[in-house]
Amino acid sequence: MTVRILDTTLRDGEQTPGVSLSVEQKLMIAEALDKMGVDIIEAGTAIASEGEFQAIRVISEAGLKAEICSFGRIKFEDIDAAADAGADSIFMVAPSSDIHISSKFPGKTRDEIVEMSVKAIEYAKERGLIVEFGGEDASRADFEFLIKLYDSAVEANADRLTFTDTVGVFTPEKAFETMQRLRERYSIPVAFHGHDDFGLATANTVFAVKGGADEIHVAVNGLGERAGNAALEEVVMALEFLYGVKTKINKQMIYPASQLIEKLSRVKVPPNKPIVGDNAFTHESGIHTSALLKNSQTYEPISPEIIGRKRLIVLGKHAGRASVEMIMKELGYKATPEQMKEILSRIKEVGDRGKRVTDADIRTIIETVLQIRKERKVELLDLSIVSGVNLMPTASIKLKINGKEVIEAGVGTGPVDAAINAIKKAIKDFADIELVGYHVDAITGGTDALVDVIVQLKKEDKVVTARGARTDIVMASIEAFIEGLNMLID
């Protein structure tokens, strides 16, 4: 069995509070979804705005393999907008619960909703659209009325039916039973659209497939209104690896797509999120790590490479000898048993103080205990920053890189951004370094608070973390950045 995937990241996902994507950004995401193997891309709501209309038009004309879909109501203007934008299909919904009927179409009866739906479906077919018809808020609707609505939609030549758990109140058992009943009744494909208000979207979607759903609606990173939609990455991996249900998804593209959407949506993926969260394949515990290095299956249900990721071993208060030995091997160092004991003790001490142990911390501890003095490749010689109410923040920096003095200037949205941009310009001839993470914590209170800045830098496929701690956030940021550079620049 192969289940079809309708991705709604660009429609329901963009309805996440605070998310607004440009036409160019939507096209980038659509291309990533298509490369990942999504069957249907719900690209937006054509009637919503001129920008939405243009985005659907651009995506429809991009030559993607996926079917391009527009969301719409049972209104002729929505259908016209979808067709005029060049969409292949329309996901059209009619209110099916009494609360939705009375709120969205005051004064309308159930029979009138059925009649409006039939006319809308027939018109959409006339406009040449594939019609996927859904009963909105179906999980709170009277089931007999829902069947009447779906029967009428099938008679009007709808191509697919969708059961929508609009406010996430379904349970896996109900999802299974309901999809079984719908699958037995209808010969056309039946889909399930789930929300995560009670944290059951993934389970409900999986059980809907077990019940016979031909198609499922998902969003990358679980984006969507309120608590979000069923997460593509969770549903696909659960179906394929736990239930043996196939999809057309190229799993190695899951993580790259997740990162792109996190960046463009500006919605941070929680570190403990399954599959795509930072911690999903990150290990610290010494007992776990020791076993993991012998056999990765001991503490990983799947290999990170399957979804385009890499395993990460971090050190902290739970660090063990095996983890430290692996990192020392990467650095080309060896230690006596006594030295190893001291290195572990110092690493655990940093963790016991409640601090994250960065790669730079580990390297400093190892080199200090082994009494290795390495020449710093990058040194800060001078820094000047100008900022004001009506001035674009500008930074001028002098660095010594591999013995050569380099002076550069940069501008930014703030003093920190300007300083980091100046550093990036200064090192561009020495290495291609990308800032992929930046985190600030105030360690003490007051206007003279000590701030702890942790940066994550990337060079090719190597990622390192480094720390800077000062009362001046600009200097703390630069200190952290330069510490990271010293680990990456040859």
Short mmCIF file of C-alpha atoms in Angstrom, two decimals:
data_model
loop_
_atom_site.label_atom_id
_atom_site.label_comp_id
_atom_site.label_asym_id
_atom_site.label_seq_id
_atom_site.Cartn_x
_atom_site.Cartn_y
_atom_site.Cartn_z
CA MET A 1 0.00 0.00 0.00
CA THR A 2 1.24 3.49 -0.90
CA VAL A 3 -0.48 6.47 0.69
CA ARG A 4 -0.62 9.84 -1.08
CA ILE A 5 0.76 12.92 0.69
CA LEU A 6 -0.90 16.34 0.48
CA ASP A 7 1.41 18.89 2.08
CA THR A 8 -0.29 21.97 3.48
CA THR A 9 2.81 23.81 4.75
CA LEU A 10 2.14 26.68 2.32
CA ARG A 11 -1.52 27.01 3.29
CA ASP A 12 -2.39 25.75 6.78
CA GLY A 13 1.28 26.05 7.76
CA GLU A 14 1.41 29.69 6.74
CA GLN A 15 -1.63 30.30 8.93
CA THR A 16 0.67 29.72 11.91
CA PRO A 17 0.59 32.97 13.95
CA GLY A 18 3.43 35.26 12.86
CA VAL A 19 4.26 33.39 9.64
CA SER A 20 4.11 35.30 6.35
CA LEU A 21 5.92 34.12 3.24
CA SER A 22 6.78 36.04 0.09
CA VAL A 23 6.11 34.67 -3.39
CA GLU A 24 9.81 33.85 -3.76
CA GLN A 25 9.92 32.05 -0.41
CA LYS A 26 6.81 30.04 -1.26
CA LEU A 27 8.38 28.93 -4.53
CA MET A 28 11.55 27.85 -2.72
CA ILE A 29 9.49 25.75 -0.30
CA ALA A 30 7.35 24.30 -3.10
CA GLU A 31 10.50 23.23 -4.96
CA ALA A 32 11.83 21.58 -1.79
CA LEU A 33 8.54 19.75 -1.25
CA ASP A 34 8.51 18.60 -4.86
CA LYS A 35 12.11 17.37 -4.57
CA MET A 36 11.06 15.49 -1.43
CA GLY A 37 8.37 13.66 -3.42
CA VAL A 38 5.14 15.20 -2.08
CA ASP A 39 2.17 14.14 -4.25
CA ILE A 40 0.06 17.28 -3.80
CA ILE A 41 1.26 20.74 -2.76
CA GLU A 42 -1.48 22.91 -1.29
CA ALA A 43 0.15 26.18 -2.31
CA GLY A 44 -2.22 28.60 -0.58
CA THR A 45 -5.65 30.18 -0.95
CA ALA A 46 -5.89 31.95 -4.31
CA ILE A 47 -8.76 34.22 -3.25
CA ALA A 48 -7.03 35.38 -0.05
CA SER A 49 -4.85 38.13 -1.54
CA GLU A 50 -3.01 39.23 -4.66
CA GLY A 51 0.21 37.82 -3.19
CA GLU A 52 -1.42 34.42 -2.61
CA PHE A 53 -2.81 34.41 -6.14
CA GLN A 54 0.59 35.23 -7.62
CA ALA A 55 2.33 32.61 -5.48
CA ILE A 56 -0.01 29.88 -6.72
CA ARG A 57 0.42 31.08 -10.29
CA VAL A 58 4.24 31.07 -10.04
CA ILE A 59 4.29 27.63 -8.39
CA SER A 60 1.82 26.27 -10.97
CA GLU A 61 4.08 27.48 -13.79
CA ALA A 62 7.31 26.13 -12.23
CA GLY A 63 7.09 22.74 -13.94
CA LEU A 64 6.94 20.74 -10.71
CA LYS A 65 5.95 17.07 -10.71
CA ALA A 66 3.49 17.48 -7.84
CA GLU A 67 -0.16 18.39 -8.27
CA ILE A 68 -0.63 22.05 -7.29
CA CYS A 69 -3.71 22.73 -5.18
CA SER A 70 -5.51 25.86 -3.95
CA PHE A 71 -7.72 25.92 -0.87
CA GLY A 72 -11.22 27.31 -1.34
CA ARG A 73 -14.70 27.69 0.10
CA ILE A 74 -17.91 26.60 -1.63
CA LYS A 75 -18.02 29.94 -3.41
CA PHE A 76 -17.69 30.58 -7.11
CA GLU A 77 -15.18 33.41 -6.60
CA ASP A 78 -12.84 31.02 -4.76
CA ILE A 79 -13.12 28.53 -7.60
CA ASP A 80 -12.46 31.20 -10.24
CA ALA A 81 -9.39 32.43 -8.36
CA ALA A 82 -7.98 28.90 -8.13
CA ALA A 83 -8.58 28.19 -11.81
CA ASP A 84 -7.28 31.58 -12.96
CA ALA A 85 -4.10 31.07 -10.91
CA GLY A 86 -3.43 27.88 -12.86
CA ALA A 87 -3.91 25.42 -10.01
CA ASP A 88 -4.44 21.76 -10.91
CA SER A 89 -6.93 21.18 -8.12
CA ILE A 90 -8.97 22.81 -5.40
CA PHE A 91 -9.40 21.55 -1.85
CA MET A 92 -12.90 22.86 -1.25
CA VAL A 93 -14.50 22.69 2.20
CA ALA A 94 -18.08 23.09 3.34
CA PRO A 95 -19.05 23.52 7.00
CA SER A 96 -20.35 20.19 8.26
CA SER A 97 -20.83 20.70 12.01
CA ASP A 98 -23.80 22.72 13.22
CA ILE A 99 -21.50 25.19 14.99
CA HIS A 100 -19.64 25.88 11.73
CA ILE A 101 -22.82 26.10 9.64
CA SER A 102 -24.46 28.59 12.00
CA SER A 103 -21.26 30.65 12.37
CA LYS A 104 -20.14 30.73 8.73
CA PHE A 105 -23.50 30.70 6.94
CA PRO A 106 -26.01 32.22 9.39
CA GLY A 107 -29.56 31.30 8.52
CA LYS A 108 -28.58 28.46 6.17
CA THR A 109 -29.97 24.98 6.73
CA ARG A 110 -28.10 21.71 6.33
CA ASP A 111 -29.92 21.05 3.05
CA GLU A 112 -28.89 24.46 1.74
CA ILE A 113 -25.25 23.68 2.55
CA VAL A 114 -25.56 20.45 0.55
CA GLU A 115 -27.09 22.33 -2.38
CA MET A 116 -24.36 25.02 -2.31
CA SER A 117 -21.68 22.32 -2.19
CA VAL A 118 -23.09 20.48 -5.20
CA LYS A 119 -23.26 23.66 -7.29
CA ALA A 120 -19.72 24.62 -6.28
CA ILE A 121 -18.31 21.18 -7.16
CA GLU A 122 -20.09 21.16 -10.53
CA TYR A 123 -18.76 24.65 -11.30
CA ALA A 124 -15.21 23.71 -10.29
CA LYS A 125 -15.36 20.71 -12.63
CA GLU A 126 -16.55 23.02 -15.41
CA ARG A 127 -13.48 25.19 -14.74
CA GLY A 128 -11.29 22.14 -15.28
CA LEU A 129 -10.20 21.62 -11.68
CA ILE A 130 -9.62 18.37 -9.85
CA VAL A 131 -11.96 18.63 -6.85
CA GLU A 132 -11.06 17.40 -3.39
CA PHE A 133 -14.10 18.02 -1.22
CA GLY A 134 -13.99 18.16 2.57
CA GLY A 135 -16.49 18.52 5.36
CA GLU A 136 -14.97 21.16 7.64
CA ASP A 137 -15.08 20.28 11.35
CA ALA A 138 -16.21 16.79 10.36
CA SER A 139 -15.09 15.32 13.68
CA ARG A 140 -17.81 17.34 15.47
CA ALA A 141 -20.47 16.89 12.79
CA ASP A 142 -23.53 14.66 12.84
CA PHE A 143 -22.26 11.62 10.98
CA GLU A 144 -25.52 11.00 9.12
CA PHE A 145 -25.45 14.55 7.74
CA LEU A 146 -21.78 14.15 6.85
CA ILE A 147 -22.62 11.03 4.82
CA LYS A 148 -25.41 12.93 3.05
CA LEU A 149 -22.97 15.73 2.24
CA TYR A 150 -20.34 13.30 0.92
CA ASP A 151 -22.91 11.30 -1.07
CA SER A 152 -24.01 14.49 -2.80
CA ALA A 153 -20.39 15.45 -3.49
CA VAL A 154 -19.73 12.08 -5.13
CA GLU A 155 -22.88 12.45 -7.27
CA ALA A 156 -21.60 15.89 -8.35
CA ASN A 157 -18.37 14.17 -9.55
CA ALA A 158 -15.95 15.22 -6.81
CA ASP A 159 -12.63 13.43 -7.33
CA ARG A 160 -11.63 12.94 -3.69
CA LEU A 161 -13.22 13.25 -0.24
CA THR A 162 -11.52 14.56 2.90
CA PHE A 163 -12.46 14.06 6.54
CA THR A 164 -11.20 17.07 8.51
CA ASP A 165 -10.46 17.02 12.22
CA THR A 166 -10.40 20.81 12.21
CA VAL A 167 -9.91 21.37 15.94
CA GLY A 168 -7.99 18.20 16.75
CA VAL A 169 -10.61 16.46 18.91
CA PHE A 170 -10.42 13.01 17.29
CA THR A 171 -8.79 9.96 18.88
CA PRO A 172 -6.85 7.23 17.05
CA GLU A 173 -9.68 4.74 17.63
CA LYS A 174 -12.26 7.10 16.10
CA ALA A 175 -9.94 7.91 13.19
CA PHE A 176 -9.55 4.20 12.42
CA GLU A 177 -13.26 3.42 12.69
CA THR A 178 -14.39 6.47 10.70
CA MET A 179 -11.98 5.93 7.82
CA GLN A 180 -12.99 2.27 7.66
CA ARG A 181 -16.64 3.28 7.26
CA LEU A 182 -15.87 5.91 4.63
CA ARG A 183 -13.51 3.59 2.73
CA GLU A 184 -16.17 0.86 2.59
CA ARG A 185 -18.80 3.31 1.31
CA TYR A 186 -16.93 5.25 -1.37
CA SER A 187 -14.97 4.13 -4.40
CA ILE A 188 -13.12 7.46 -4.85
CA PRO A 189 -10.02 8.26 -2.72
CA VAL A 190 -10.66 9.32 0.88
CA ALA A 191 -8.25 11.59 2.81
CA PHE A 192 -7.69 12.59 6.44
CA HIS A 193 -6.74 16.10 7.63
CA GLY A 194 -5.71 16.29 11.30
CA HIS A 195 -4.75 19.02 13.78
CA ASP A 196 -2.65 18.67 16.93
CA ASP A 197 -4.68 20.49 19.60
CA PHE A 198 -4.50 17.47 21.93
CA GLY A 199 -1.14 16.21 20.64
CA LEU A 200 -2.78 13.38 18.71
CA ALA A 201 -2.39 14.55 15.10
CA THR A 202 0.35 12.06 14.23
CA ALA A 203 -1.40 9.13 15.94
CA ASN A 204 -4.77 10.04 14.40
CA THR A 205 -3.25 10.30 10.93
CA VAL A 206 -1.45 6.97 11.24
CA PHE A 207 -4.63 5.27 12.45
CA ALA A 208 -6.61 6.91 9.65
CA VAL A 209 -4.23 5.21 7.21
CA LYS A 210 -4.66 1.91 9.07
CA GLY A 211 -8.41 2.41 8.62
CA GLY A 212 -7.99 2.77 4.87
CA ALA A 213 -7.22 6.43 4.11
CA ASP A 214 -5.77 6.78 0.62
CA GLU A 215 -4.35 10.24 1.27
CA ILE A 216 -3.22 12.26 4.29
CA HIS A 217 -2.74 15.98 4.87
CA VAL A 218 0.47 16.98 6.68
CA ALA A 219 2.79 19.97 7.16
CA VAL A 220 6.56 20.04 7.56
CA ASN A 221 7.65 20.65 11.18
CA GLY A 222 3.99 20.33 12.22
CA LEU A 223 3.29 23.95 11.27
CA GLY A 224 -0.33 25.08 11.23
CA GLU A 225 -2.99 26.98 13.09
CA ARG A 226 -2.94 26.85 16.89
CA ALA A 227 -1.00 23.68 17.85
CA GLY A 228 -0.36 22.87 14.19
CA ASN A 229 -1.11 20.11 11.69
CA ALA A 230 0.11 16.53 11.64
CA ALA A 231 3.88 16.70 11.06
CA LEU A 232 4.99 15.25 7.72
CA GLU A 233 8.27 13.94 9.11
CA GLU A 234 6.62 12.14 12.05
CA VAL A 235 3.77 10.62 10.05
CA VAL A 236 5.92 9.47 7.12
CA MET A 237 8.60 7.88 9.30
CA ALA A 238 6.04 6.17 11.56
CA LEU A 239 4.11 4.80 8.58
CA GLU A 240 7.17 3.52 6.76
CA PHE A 241 9.24 2.16 9.65
CA LEU A 242 6.61 1.07 12.17
CA TYR A 243 3.65 0.11 10.00
CA GLY A 244 5.23 -0.85 6.68
CA VAL A 245 3.14 1.65 4.71
CA LYS A 246 4.97 3.18 1.78
CA THR A 247 4.95 6.79 0.58
CA LYS A 248 6.72 8.47 -2.33
CA ILE A 249 8.73 10.67 0.04
CA ASN A 250 12.49 10.83 -0.54
CA LYS A 251 13.39 10.55 3.13
CA GLN A 252 16.90 11.98 2.72
CA MET A 253 15.27 15.30 1.80
CA ILE A 254 13.19 15.49 5.00
CA TYR A 255 15.78 17.24 7.18
CA PRO A 256 16.98 19.73 4.52
CA ALA A 257 13.32 20.68 3.86
CA SER A 258 12.70 21.05 7.59
CA GLN A 259 15.69 23.37 7.97
CA LEU A 260 14.64 25.49 4.99
CA ILE A 261 11.09 25.87 6.31
CA GLU A 262 12.35 26.65 9.82
CA LYS A 263 14.53 29.41 8.37
CA LEU A 264 11.90 30.95 6.08
CA SER A 265 8.98 30.65 8.51
CA ARG A 266 11.10 31.82 11.46
CA VAL A 267 9.33 29.24 13.63
CA LYS A 268 12.01 27.47 15.65
CA VAL A 269 11.80 23.69 15.72
CA PRO A 270 11.83 22.55 19.39
CA PRO A 271 15.08 20.70 20.16
CA ASN A 272 13.17 17.65 21.46
CA LYS A 273 10.91 17.38 18.41
CA PRO A 274 10.91 13.87 16.90
CA ILE A 275 12.91 13.26 13.71
CA VAL A 276 13.97 16.88 12.95
CA GLY A 277 14.66 18.41 16.40
CA ASP A 278 18.28 19.18 17.32
CA ASN A 279 18.30 16.50 20.01
CA ALA A 280 16.73 13.70 17.94
CA PHE A 281 20.14 12.21 17.10
CA THR A 282 22.25 13.93 19.77
CA HIS A 283 23.74 11.88 22.62
CA GLU A 284 25.42 12.90 25.88
CA SER A 285 25.05 10.12 28.44
CA GLY A 286 28.33 8.26 28.83
CA ILE A 287 26.61 4.86 29.22
CA HIS A 288 24.47 5.44 26.13
CA THR A 289 27.32 6.84 24.05
CA SER A 290 29.65 3.96 24.83
CA ALA A 291 27.07 1.46 23.58
CA LEU A 292 26.09 3.67 20.66
CA LEU A 293 29.65 3.84 19.35
CA LYS A 294 29.74 0.03 19.28
CA ASN A 295 26.27 -0.36 17.73
CA SER A 296 24.16 2.66 16.76
CA GLN A 297 20.95 0.62 17.03
CA THR A 298 21.32 0.44 20.82
CA TYR A 299 19.92 3.96 21.28
CA GLU A 300 18.67 4.98 17.82
CA PRO A 301 15.54 3.50 16.21
CA ILE A 302 16.72 4.64 12.76
CA SER A 303 19.98 5.87 11.30
CA PRO A 304 20.15 9.69 11.05
CA GLU A 305 21.51 9.41 7.50
CA ILE A 306 18.13 8.06 6.37
CA ILE A 307 16.60 11.53 6.69
CA GLY A 308 19.69 13.48 5.65
CA ARG A 309 21.09 14.05 9.16
CA LYS A 310 24.24 13.18 11.10
CA ARG A 311 24.70 11.81 14.58
CA LEU A 312 26.04 14.28 17.16
CA ILE A 313 27.91 13.37 20.34
CA VAL A 314 28.00 16.16 22.92
CA LEU A 315 29.75 16.28 26.27
CA GLY A 316 28.41 17.43 29.60
CA LYS A 317 27.92 16.23 33.16
CA HIS A 318 26.86 12.81 31.82
CA ALA A 319 29.93 12.41 29.60
CA GLY A 320 31.77 9.11 29.50
CA ARG A 321 35.25 7.99 28.52
CA ALA A 322 34.15 6.68 25.09
CA SER A 323 32.79 10.11 24.05
CA VAL A 324 35.97 11.92 25.09
CA GLU A 325 38.20 9.35 23.38
CA MET A 326 36.23 9.78 20.14
CA ILE A 327 36.66 13.56 20.22
CA MET A 328 40.34 13.27 21.10
CA LYS A 329 40.82 10.92 18.17
CA GLU A 330 39.27 13.55 15.88
CA LEU A 331 41.73 16.11 17.27
CA GLY A 332 44.66 13.71 16.92
CA TYR A 333 45.43 13.60 20.67
CA LYS A 334 46.13 10.76 23.12
CA ALA A 335 45.93 10.83 26.90
CA THR A 336 47.19 8.72 29.78
CA PRO A 337 44.59 7.20 32.16
CA GLU A 338 45.37 9.95 34.69
CA GLN A 339 44.98 12.69 32.09
CA MET A 340 41.73 11.18 30.84
CA LYS A 341 40.37 11.14 34.39
CA GLU A 342 41.23 14.84 34.78
CA ILE A 343 39.69 15.77 31.42
CA LEU A 344 36.44 14.01 32.32
CA SER A 345 36.40 15.64 35.74
CA ARG A 346 36.76 19.14 34.26
CA ILE A 347 34.07 18.54 31.64
CA LYS A 348 31.64 17.28 34.29
CA GLU A 349 32.47 20.29 36.47
CA VAL A 350 31.35 22.68 33.72
CA GLY A 351 28.14 20.68 33.28
CA ASP A 352 27.47 20.60 37.02
CA ARG A 353 27.48 24.40 37.02
CA GLY A 354 24.43 24.25 34.73
CA LYS A 355 26.38 25.39 31.68
CA ARG A 356 26.29 23.89 28.22
CA VAL A 357 29.67 22.42 27.33
CA THR A 358 30.66 23.72 23.90
CA ASP A 359 33.16 22.24 21.45
CA ALA A 360 35.53 25.09 22.23
CA ASP A 361 35.26 24.35 25.97
CA ILE A 362 36.14 20.70 25.37
CA ARG A 363 39.07 21.53 23.17
CA THR A 364 40.42 24.04 25.71
CA ILE A 365 40.08 21.53 28.55
CA ILE A 366 41.83 18.76 26.58
CA GLU A 367 44.68 20.99 25.42
CA THR A 368 45.13 22.47 28.92
CA VAL A 369 45.34 19.06 30.60
CA LEU A 370 47.66 17.71 27.90
CA GLN A 371 49.67 20.95 28.11
CA ILE A 372 49.39 21.55 24.40
CA ARG A 373 49.80 25.12 23.26
CA LYS A 374 48.35 25.71 19.86
CA GLU A 375 48.82 28.94 18.01
CA ARG A 376 45.53 30.75 17.54
CA LYS A 377 44.72 31.15 13.86
CA VAL A 378 42.43 34.15 14.44
CA GLU A 379 43.01 37.00 16.91
CA LEU A 380 41.05 40.19 17.51
CA LEU A 381 43.33 43.25 17.34
CA ASP A 382 40.82 46.10 17.30
CA LEU A 383 37.10 46.84 17.08
CA SER A 384 35.10 50.03 16.61
CA ILE A 385 31.30 50.29 16.43
CA VAL A 386 29.17 53.31 15.55
CA SER A 387 25.41 53.22 16.20
CA GLY A 388 22.69 55.79 16.80
CA VAL A 389 19.02 56.67 16.41
CA ASN A 390 19.36 57.69 12.77
CA LEU A 391 22.53 55.72 11.96
CA MET A 392 22.88 52.26 10.45
CA PRO A 393 25.00 50.28 12.94
CA THR A 394 28.51 49.99 11.48
CA ALA A 395 31.46 47.97 12.74
CA SER A 396 35.14 48.23 11.82
CA ILE A 397 37.31 45.30 12.82
CA LYS A 398 41.01 44.40 12.67
CA LEU A 399 41.90 40.71 12.86
CA LYS A 400 45.12 38.73 12.59
CA ILE A 401 44.38 35.64 10.50
CA ASN A 402 47.20 33.13 10.05
CA GLY A 403 49.66 35.92 10.84
CA LYS A 404 48.16 38.39 8.36
CA GLU A 405 46.40 41.58 9.52
CA VAL A 406 43.01 42.11 7.91
CA ILE A 407 40.78 45.19 8.30
CA GLU A 408 37.12 45.13 7.29
CA ALA A 409 33.87 46.97 7.99
CA GLY A 410 30.29 45.76 8.06
CA VAL A 411 26.79 47.07 8.66
CA GLY A 412 23.83 45.31 10.23
CA THR A 413 20.48 45.58 11.94
CA GLY A 414 22.27 46.08 15.25
CA PRO A 415 25.81 46.32 16.68
CA VAL A 416 26.20 42.53 17.05
CA ASP A 417 24.97 41.89 13.51
CA ALA A 418 27.30 44.58 12.15
CA ALA A 419 30.31 43.15 14.02
CA ILE A 420 29.65 39.59 12.85
CA ASN A 421 29.13 40.78 9.27
CA ALA A 422 32.51 42.54 9.45
CA ILE A 423 34.16 39.33 10.67
CA LYS A 424 32.54 37.33 7.86
CA LYS A 425 33.97 39.75 5.30
CA ALA A 426 37.40 39.58 6.92
CA ILE A 427 37.59 35.77 6.78
CA LYS A 428 36.00 35.24 3.36
CA ASP A 429 39.38 34.64 1.68
CA PHE A 430 40.42 32.11 4.33
CA ALA A 431 37.30 29.99 4.80
CA ASP A 432 33.61 29.81 3.97
CA ILE A 433 32.05 29.95 7.44
CA GLU A 434 28.31 30.03 8.13
CA LEU A 435 26.67 31.14 11.38
CA VAL A 436 23.92 28.57 11.93
CA GLY A 437 23.06 29.23 15.58
CA TYR A 438 23.20 32.12 18.06
CA HIS A 439 21.96 31.97 21.65
CA VAL A 440 22.23 34.48 24.50
CA ASP A 441 21.64 33.97 28.23
CA ALA A 442 21.91 36.63 30.94
CA ILE A 443 23.82 34.97 33.78
CA THR A 444 23.31 37.76 36.29
CA GLY A 445 20.72 40.50 36.72
CA GLY A 446 20.96 44.27 36.26
CA THR A 447 22.18 46.50 33.46
CA ASP A 448 25.73 45.20 34.01
CA ALA A 449 24.60 41.58 33.61
CA LEU A 450 27.15 39.01 32.51
CA VAL A 451 25.89 37.51 29.27
CA ASP A 452 26.76 34.06 27.96
CA VAL A 453 26.74 33.85 24.16
CA ILE A 454 26.90 30.49 22.39
CA VAL A 455 27.34 30.38 18.62
CA GLN A 456 27.14 27.48 16.21
CA LEU A 457 29.42 27.78 13.17
CA LYS A 458 29.54 25.57 10.12
CA LYS A 459 32.30 24.90 7.59
CA GLU A 460 31.29 22.42 4.88
CA ASP A 461 29.86 19.48 6.87
CA LYS A 462 31.56 20.31 10.18
CA VAL A 463 29.62 22.19 12.88
CA VAL A 464 31.16 23.50 16.10
CA THR A 465 29.87 25.41 19.12
CA ALA A 466 31.78 28.09 21.02
CA ARG A 467 31.14 30.40 23.96
CA GLY A 468 31.86 34.00 24.89
CA ALA A 469 31.00 35.50 28.28
CA ARG A 470 31.24 39.27 28.91
CA THR A 471 29.16 42.10 30.32
CA ASP A 472 29.23 43.53 26.78
CA ILE A 473 27.03 41.46 24.46
CA VAL A 474 28.96 42.63 21.39
CA MET A 475 32.31 41.53 22.81
CA ALA A 476 30.81 38.27 24.09
CA SER A 477 29.47 37.55 20.61
CA ILE A 478 32.78 38.33 18.93
CA GLU A 479 34.68 36.25 21.49
CA ALA A 480 32.42 33.27 20.80
CA PHE A 481 32.65 33.73 17.04
CA ILE A 482 36.45 33.89 17.09
CA GLU A 483 36.68 30.84 19.37
CA GLY A 484 34.64 28.94 16.81
CA LEU A 485 36.78 30.22 13.94
CA ASN A 486 39.91 28.94 15.64
CA MET A 487 38.42 25.46 15.51
CA LEU A 488 37.46 25.67 11.83
CA ILE A 489 40.18 27.64 10.04
CA ASP A 490 43.18 25.59 8.96
#
